[in-house]
């Protein structure tokens, strides 16, 4: 059975265009990586949980941001790993310094027997769409294109 995740892509309009809030993956595997180490805040959908409910929950758990308004569906993509990611967009603003991410445990260094805690996201940043495309997990770039198309239709 394929793993299913859901998340929210927060966006804002600035004088230079559209910016999106992406998160940099926490933990030792991504500490020195930039390209391909960013994505929308997302996470596992629990059995029986509605996808949009999971997306809102994951945004709050990974960033501290709670969105209550309407979400725009960005559909789904399948990542290289086979994971299916469902995404929604929400207009909003957020100070990256206010990040409050949940954590995960990992034996680190490998084979040491020492369990360490790492944040799911170690930082977030507002990025213009072009910069975001260059940093995001490749499959998630489709969400950026879909957001741009939705915003262009609404103009």
XYZ file of C-alpha atoms in Angstrom:
155
model
C 0.000 0.000 0.000
C 1.355 3.432 -0.948
C 2.149 5.956 1.743
C -0.156 8.977 1.576
C 0.695 12.454 2.858
C -1.156 15.748 2.866
C -0.042 19.317 3.368
C -0.648 23.015 2.870
C 1.365 25.386 0.708
C 1.083 28.836 2.254
C 1.478 31.731 -0.189
C 1.488 35.513 -0.136
C 1.532 38.285 -2.702
C 4.421 40.755 -2.454
C 5.530 43.597 -4.724
C 7.794 41.184 -6.647
C 5.048 38.586 -7.206
C 4.091 35.427 -5.346
C 6.089 33.863 -2.528
C 5.537 30.442 -0.955
C 6.516 29.175 2.471
C 8.670 26.072 2.190
C 10.281 24.061 4.948
C 13.811 22.652 5.027
C 13.823 19.036 6.197
C 15.332 18.539 9.628
C 17.727 15.861 10.763
C 21.250 14.857 9.887
C 20.549 13.583 6.353
C 19.562 17.055 5.120
C 21.764 19.256 7.334
C 24.172 20.167 4.532
C 21.752 19.877 1.608
C 19.789 22.642 -0.043
C 18.548 21.570 -3.488
C 15.841 18.930 -3.072
C 15.797 19.365 0.710
C 12.782 21.698 0.854
C 9.067 20.982 0.611
C 5.641 22.047 1.699
C 4.803 21.216 5.307
C 3.108 17.840 5.033
C 2.799 14.502 6.725
C 1.189 11.120 7.039
C -2.573 10.795 6.699
C -3.985 8.678 9.527
C -6.374 5.805 8.650
C -9.882 7.189 8.151
C -8.687 10.810 8.342
C -9.955 13.223 5.687
C -7.127 14.474 3.468
C -7.842 18.182 4.033
C -8.071 17.647 7.803
C -4.692 15.892 7.720
C -3.190 18.731 5.658
C -4.297 21.340 8.199
C -3.087 19.202 11.123
C 0.312 18.619 9.549
C 0.814 22.327 8.809
C 0.162 23.097 12.472
C 2.375 20.268 13.763
C 5.300 21.108 11.504
C 5.199 24.920 11.717
C 2.787 26.098 14.410
C 0.589 27.720 11.735
C -3.149 27.147 11.979
C -5.218 27.924 8.900
C -8.966 28.144 9.304
C -10.071 29.601 5.980
C -10.820 28.010 2.658
C -8.097 25.945 1.007
C -7.488 25.729 -2.751
C -6.891 22.189 -3.966
C -3.603 21.642 -5.790
C -4.350 17.971 -6.431
C -1.782 15.263 -5.818
C 1.605 14.126 -7.076
C 3.561 10.910 -6.704
C 7.096 11.375 -5.470
C 10.068 9.272 -6.596
C 9.681 7.116 -3.456
C 6.107 6.238 -4.486
C 4.572 8.399 -1.767
C 1.389 10.172 -2.905
C 1.208 13.764 -1.666
C -2.058 15.743 -1.664
C -1.750 19.515 -1.336
C -3.839 22.601 -0.783
C -2.871 26.246 -0.958
C -3.800 28.924 1.562
C -3.120 32.632 1.488
C -1.417 33.839 4.630
C 1.638 35.267 6.270
C 4.070 33.905 8.832
C 7.284 35.017 10.478
C 9.852 32.238 9.856
C 11.431 33.024 13.239
C 8.186 31.827 14.885
C 8.627 28.246 13.587
C 7.490 25.584 16.055
C 8.108 22.162 14.539
C 7.377 18.761 16.005
C 10.300 16.349 16.314
C 11.248 12.788 15.442
C 13.692 10.342 17.001
C 16.587 8.717 15.189
C 19.540 6.585 16.262
C 22.430 8.924 15.487
C 25.209 8.441 14.658
C 24.273 5.147 12.964
C 25.102 2.114 15.069
C 25.811 4.232 18.167
C 22.675 3.195 20.012
C 22.150 6.861 20.905
C 18.664 8.140 20.166
C 18.526 11.830 19.290
C 15.586 14.135 18.582
C 15.473 16.289 15.466
C 12.878 18.805 14.229
C 10.734 17.731 11.267
C 11.569 21.117 9.721
C 14.686 22.919 10.910
C 13.732 26.184 9.192
C 11.164 27.719 6.870
C 11.559 30.514 4.350
C 9.485 32.624 2.008
C 10.727 31.981 -1.524
C 9.676 33.398 -4.872
C 8.307 30.729 -7.219
C 11.477 30.496 -9.321
C 13.741 29.997 -6.299
C 11.242 27.564 -4.770
C 11.281 25.441 -7.961
C 15.063 25.156 -7.716
C 15.014 23.941 -4.092
C 11.859 21.855 -3.698
C 11.612 18.073 -3.914
C 11.269 17.571 -7.710
C 7.737 16.136 -7.727
C 6.450 18.984 -5.540
C 7.459 21.560 -8.177
C 4.171 20.624 -9.846
C 2.308 22.174 -6.889
C 4.098 25.470 -7.558
C 3.039 25.389 -11.208
C -0.552 24.582 -10.250
C -0.615 27.429 -7.714
C 0.730 29.879 -10.311
C -1.966 28.752 -12.793
C -4.740 29.138 -10.189
C -3.547 32.611 -9.244
C -3.275 33.643 -12.911
C -6.905 32.554 -13.498
C -8.065 34.601 -10.534
C -6.358 37.807 -11.727
